[in-house]
Amino acid sequence: MSALADERRRRSRLCQLGERGKGMATSTHYRAWGLAIRRLEVHTLVRRKTSAFKELSAAAKLHQHIADFRNDDCGVEASALDGVDAAFCVLGARSGWSDAADVAAVERDAVINFARLCEARGVPHFSLLSSVWADPKSNFAFGRLQGEALEAVAKMDGFKRVSIFRPSAAKGPDGQLASSSGPFLGGLLWRSLPVASQFMHNRYRPMALEEIVLAMRLNVELCDASEKVERLEYRDMMMIIGKDSDL
């Protein structure tokens, strides 16, 4: 193996999959990941490339791979994951709740395909952005499909550590929830969440998108897990980023 290849092996690398629906494709999201790019080599598997990092001096460390999530191998060369220390999956259906087929293909099938690909390539740590609504027994398709993906990833034996992040909802820079185009009743409940959550357990409190992304990154860089599969909700994520979970 050449010296150059040896040096690449020694550098920690991250692999990020997709973006969490329309809400994740924001400058806040990219600024948060940009901090990691300054120190690490980052490979992303995405549906479309972004130019958000082009002004960074470390932009050359970002390698973007166009993925086809209809395929078991996500349509990318498996070698793209060689040497990756941590993988992040933040893939979400673009159509929100309105297209059940798209939700199934993206929120469940593509997530599982990517996790299997990472497992096969020996990635030790897999982080999945899911939601507090994920439950394989849910009456809502969105929650049920996310729950099926969550359970499938949690059962994979090849990972040394699995981190599942379960926020209730993400808020953009303007403080508004990421939009959902689901059924009328579901949309009404979604829009009422910021107020209703104040009277519910704090696990249902929405979080700023930047806080979620920061928690995912810092959890990999700084935190140790007490168990192989960790499920991180509002309070856990706020503790990771050093904020009072009672606020």
Coordinates of C-alpha atoms in Angstrom, one line a residue:
M1 CA 0.0 0.0 0.0
S2 CA 1.4 3.4 -0.9
A3 CA 2.2 6.1 1.6
L4 CA -0.7 8.2 0.3
A5 CA -3.1 5.4 0.8
D6 CA -1.7 4.9 4.3
E7 CA -2.3 8.5 5.1
R8 CA -5.9 8.4 3.8
R9 CA -6.5 5.4 6.0
R10 CA -5.4 7.3 9.1
R11 CA -7.8 10.1 8.5
S12 CA -11.2 9.8 10.1
R13 CA -13.9 9.9 7.4
L14 CA -17.6 10.4 7.5
C15 CA -20.3 9.3 5.1
Q16 CA -23.6 11.1 5.0
L17 CA -26.6 9.9 3.1
G18 CA -29.1 12.3 1.5
E19 CA -31.0 15.0 3.2
R20 CA -34.0 15.0 5.5
G21 CA -36.6 16.1 3.1
K22 CA -36.7 19.7 2.0
G23 CA -36.0 21.1 5.5
M24 CA -32.5 19.6 5.7
A25 CA -31.3 21.3 2.6
T26 CA -30.5 24.6 4.4
S27 CA -27.5 26.7 5.0
T28 CA -27.8 25.9 8.7
H29 CA -27.5 22.2 7.9
Y30 CA -24.4 22.7 5.7
R31 CA -22.7 25.1 8.1
A32 CA -22.9 22.5 10.9
W33 CA -21.5 19.8 8.7
G34 CA -19.0 22.2 7.3
L35 CA -17.3 22.3 10.7
A36 CA -16.6 18.6 10.3
I37 CA -15.2 19.0 6.8
R38 CA -12.5 21.3 8.1
R39 CA -11.0 18.4 10.0
L40 CA -12.2 15.2 8.3
E41 CA -12.5 13.8 4.8
V42 CA -16.2 13.5 4.1
H43 CA -17.9 11.3 1.5
T44 CA -21.6 11.9 0.9
L45 CA -24.2 9.7 -0.9
V46 CA -26.8 12.1 -2.2
R47 CA -29.6 12.4 -4.7
R48 CA -28.2 15.7 -6.0
K49 CA -24.9 17.5 -5.4
T50 CA -24.7 20.7 -3.5
S51 CA -22.4 23.7 -3.9
A52 CA -23.0 24.9 -0.4
F53 CA -19.4 24.0 0.7
K54 CA -17.6 25.4 -2.3
E55 CA -16.3 28.6 -0.5
L56 CA -14.7 26.6 2.3
S57 CA -10.9 26.2 2.2
A58 CA -11.4 22.5 3.0
A59 CA -14.0 21.9 0.2
A60 CA -11.6 19.5 -1.5
K61 CA -12.2 17.1 1.4
L62 CA -15.8 16.7 0.4
H63 CA -16.5 13.9 -2.1
Q64 CA -20.1 13.7 -3.4
H65 CA -21.4 10.5 -4.9
I66 CA -24.8 10.5 -6.7
A67 CA -26.8 7.6 -5.3
D68 CA -29.7 5.5 -6.8
F69 CA -31.6 4.3 -3.7
R70 CA -33.7 1.9 -5.8
N71 CA -30.6 -0.4 -5.9
D72 CA -29.4 -2.6 -3.0
D73 CA -25.9 -1.1 -3.3
C74 CA -27.4 2.5 -3.6
G75 CA -25.8 2.7 -7.0
V76 CA -22.3 3.6 -5.8
E77 CA -19.0 1.9 -5.8
A78 CA -18.7 0.0 -2.4
S79 CA -15.1 1.2 -2.2
A80 CA -16.4 4.7 -1.5
L81 CA -17.0 3.5 2.0
D82 CA -13.6 1.9 2.6
G83 CA -12.0 3.4 5.7
V84 CA -15.1 5.2 6.8
D85 CA -15.2 5.5 10.6
A86 CA -18.8 6.8 11.0
A87 CA -21.8 6.9 8.7
F88 CA -24.8 9.3 9.0
C89 CA -28.1 8.6 7.4
V90 CA -30.4 11.7 7.3
L91 CA -32.4 10.6 4.3
G92 CA -36.1 11.7 4.2
A93 CA -39.0 11.6 1.7
R94 CA -39.3 14.8 -0.3
S95 CA -43.1 14.5 -0.4
G96 CA -43.5 14.5 3.4
W97 CA -46.5 12.3 4.3
S98 CA -48.5 12.7 1.2
D99 CA -47.0 9.9 -1.0
A100 CA -47.0 6.6 0.9
A101 CA -45.0 4.8 -1.9
D102 CA -42.2 7.5 -1.7
V103 CA -42.2 7.3 2.1
A104 CA -41.8 3.5 1.9
A105 CA -39.0 3.7 -0.7
V106 CA -37.1 6.4 1.1
E107 CA -37.9 6.3 4.8
R108 CA -37.6 2.5 5.0
D109 CA -36.1 0.8 2.0
A110 CA -33.3 3.3 1.1
V111 CA -32.3 3.6 4.8
I112 CA -32.0 -0.1 5.2
N113 CA -30.1 -0.5 1.9
F114 CA -27.6 2.2 3.0
A115 CA -27.2 0.6 6.4
R116 CA -26.6 -2.8 4.9
L117 CA -24.0 -1.3 2.5
C118 CA -22.2 0.3 5.5
E119 CA -22.3 -2.9 7.5
A120 CA -20.9 -4.9 4.6
R121 CA -18.0 -2.5 4.2
G122 CA -17.1 -2.6 8.0
V123 CA -18.2 0.8 9.0
P124 CA -18.1 0.6 12.9
H125 CA -20.5 3.4 13.8
F126 CA -23.9 4.1 12.1
S127 CA -26.0 7.1 13.0
L128 CA -29.6 7.3 11.9
L129 CA -31.9 10.4 12.0
S130 CA -35.3 8.9 12.7
S131 CA -38.1 10.5 14.8
V132 CA -39.9 10.1 18.1
W133 CA -42.9 9.0 16.1
A134 CA -41.1 5.9 14.7
D135 CA -42.9 2.8 15.8
P136 CA -43.4 -0.4 13.7
K137 CA -46.9 -0.7 15.2
S138 CA -47.9 2.9 14.5
N139 CA -51.3 3.5 12.8
F140 CA -49.6 6.2 10.7
A141 CA -47.7 5.0 7.7
F142 CA -44.9 7.6 8.2
G143 CA -44.3 6.4 11.8
R144 CA -44.7 2.7 11.0
L145 CA -42.2 2.8 8.0
Q146 CA -39.7 4.8 10.0
G147 CA -40.1 2.3 12.9
E148 CA -39.5 -0.7 10.5
A149 CA -36.3 1.0 9.3
L150 CA -35.2 1.7 12.9
E151 CA -35.7 -1.9 14.0
A152 CA -33.9 -3.3 11.0
V153 CA -30.9 -1.1 11.6
A154 CA -30.8 -1.8 15.3
K155 CA -30.7 -5.6 14.6
M156 CA -27.7 -5.4 12.3
D157 CA -24.8 -7.3 13.9
G158 CA -22.0 -5.8 11.9
F159 CA -21.9 -2.4 13.6
K160 CA -20.0 -1.8 16.8
R161 CA -22.3 1.1 17.6
V162 CA -25.7 2.3 16.4
S163 CA -27.0 5.8 17.3
I164 CA -30.6 6.5 16.6
F165 CA -31.7 10.1 16.9
R166 CA -35.4 10.7 17.6
P167 CA -36.4 14.3 17.6
S168 CA -40.1 15.1 17.4
A169 CA -39.6 17.7 14.7
A170 CA -37.0 20.1 13.2
K171 CA -37.2 23.9 13.2
G172 CA -35.6 25.9 10.5
P173 CA -33.6 29.2 10.9
D174 CA -36.9 31.1 11.0
G175 CA -38.2 29.0 13.9
Q176 CA -40.8 27.3 11.7
L177 CA -41.3 23.6 11.6
A178 CA -40.2 21.7 8.5
S179 CA -43.3 21.6 6.4
S180 CA -45.4 18.4 5.8
S181 CA -47.8 17.9 3.0
G182 CA -49.7 15.1 4.7
P183 CA -53.4 14.5 5.2
F184 CA -55.5 17.4 6.6
L185 CA -55.7 16.0 10.2
G186 CA -52.0 15.1 10.2
G187 CA -51.1 18.5 9.0
L188 CA -53.2 20.2 11.6
L189 CA -51.7 18.2 14.4
W190 CA -48.2 18.9 13.0
R191 CA -48.8 22.7 13.0
S192 CA -50.1 22.6 16.5
L193 CA -47.0 20.7 17.8
P194 CA -44.9 23.7 19.0
V195 CA -47.8 24.8 21.3
A196 CA -49.0 21.4 22.3
S197 CA -45.6 20.1 23.1
Q198 CA -45.3 22.6 26.0
F199 CA -47.9 20.5 27.8
M200 CA -46.4 17.2 26.9
H201 CA -43.3 15.2 27.9
N202 CA -40.2 17.1 26.7
R203 CA -39.4 14.3 24.2
Y204 CA -42.0 15.9 22.0
R205 CA -40.4 19.3 21.9
P206 CA -39.2 20.4 18.5
M207 CA -35.5 21.1 18.1
A208 CA -33.7 23.6 15.9
L209 CA -32.2 21.8 12.9
E210 CA -28.8 23.1 13.7
E211 CA -29.0 21.5 17.2
I212 CA -29.9 18.1 15.8
V213 CA -27.0 18.2 13.3
L214 CA -24.6 19.4 16.0
A215 CA -25.8 16.6 18.4
M216 CA -25.2 14.0 15.7
R217 CA -21.7 15.2 15.0
L218 CA -20.6 15.7 18.6
N219 CA -22.0 12.3 19.5
V220 CA -19.5 10.7 17.1
E221 CA -16.6 13.0 18.0
L222 CA -16.9 13.2 21.7
C223 CA -19.3 10.7 23.3
D224 CA -19.0 7.1 24.3
A225 CA -22.1 4.8 24.4
S226 CA -23.0 2.6 27.3
E227 CA -24.7 0.1 25.0
K228 CA -24.4 -0.9 21.4
V229 CA -27.7 0.6 20.2
E230 CA -28.5 4.0 21.7
R231 CA -31.8 5.8 21.2
L232 CA -31.3 9.5 21.7
E233 CA -34.3 11.8 22.2
Y234 CA -34.7 15.5 23.0
R235 CA -33.1 15.5 26.5
D236 CA -30.2 13.3 25.3
M237 CA -29.5 15.5 22.3
M238 CA -29.7 18.7 24.4
M239 CA -27.2 17.3 26.9
I240 CA -24.8 16.4 24.1
I241 CA -24.7 19.9 22.8
G242 CA -24.5 21.4 26.3
K243 CA -27.9 23.0 26.6
D244 CA -30.5 22.8 29.4
S245 CA -33.1 20.3 28.4
D246 CA -35.7 22.0 30.5
L247 CA -35.6 25.2 28.4

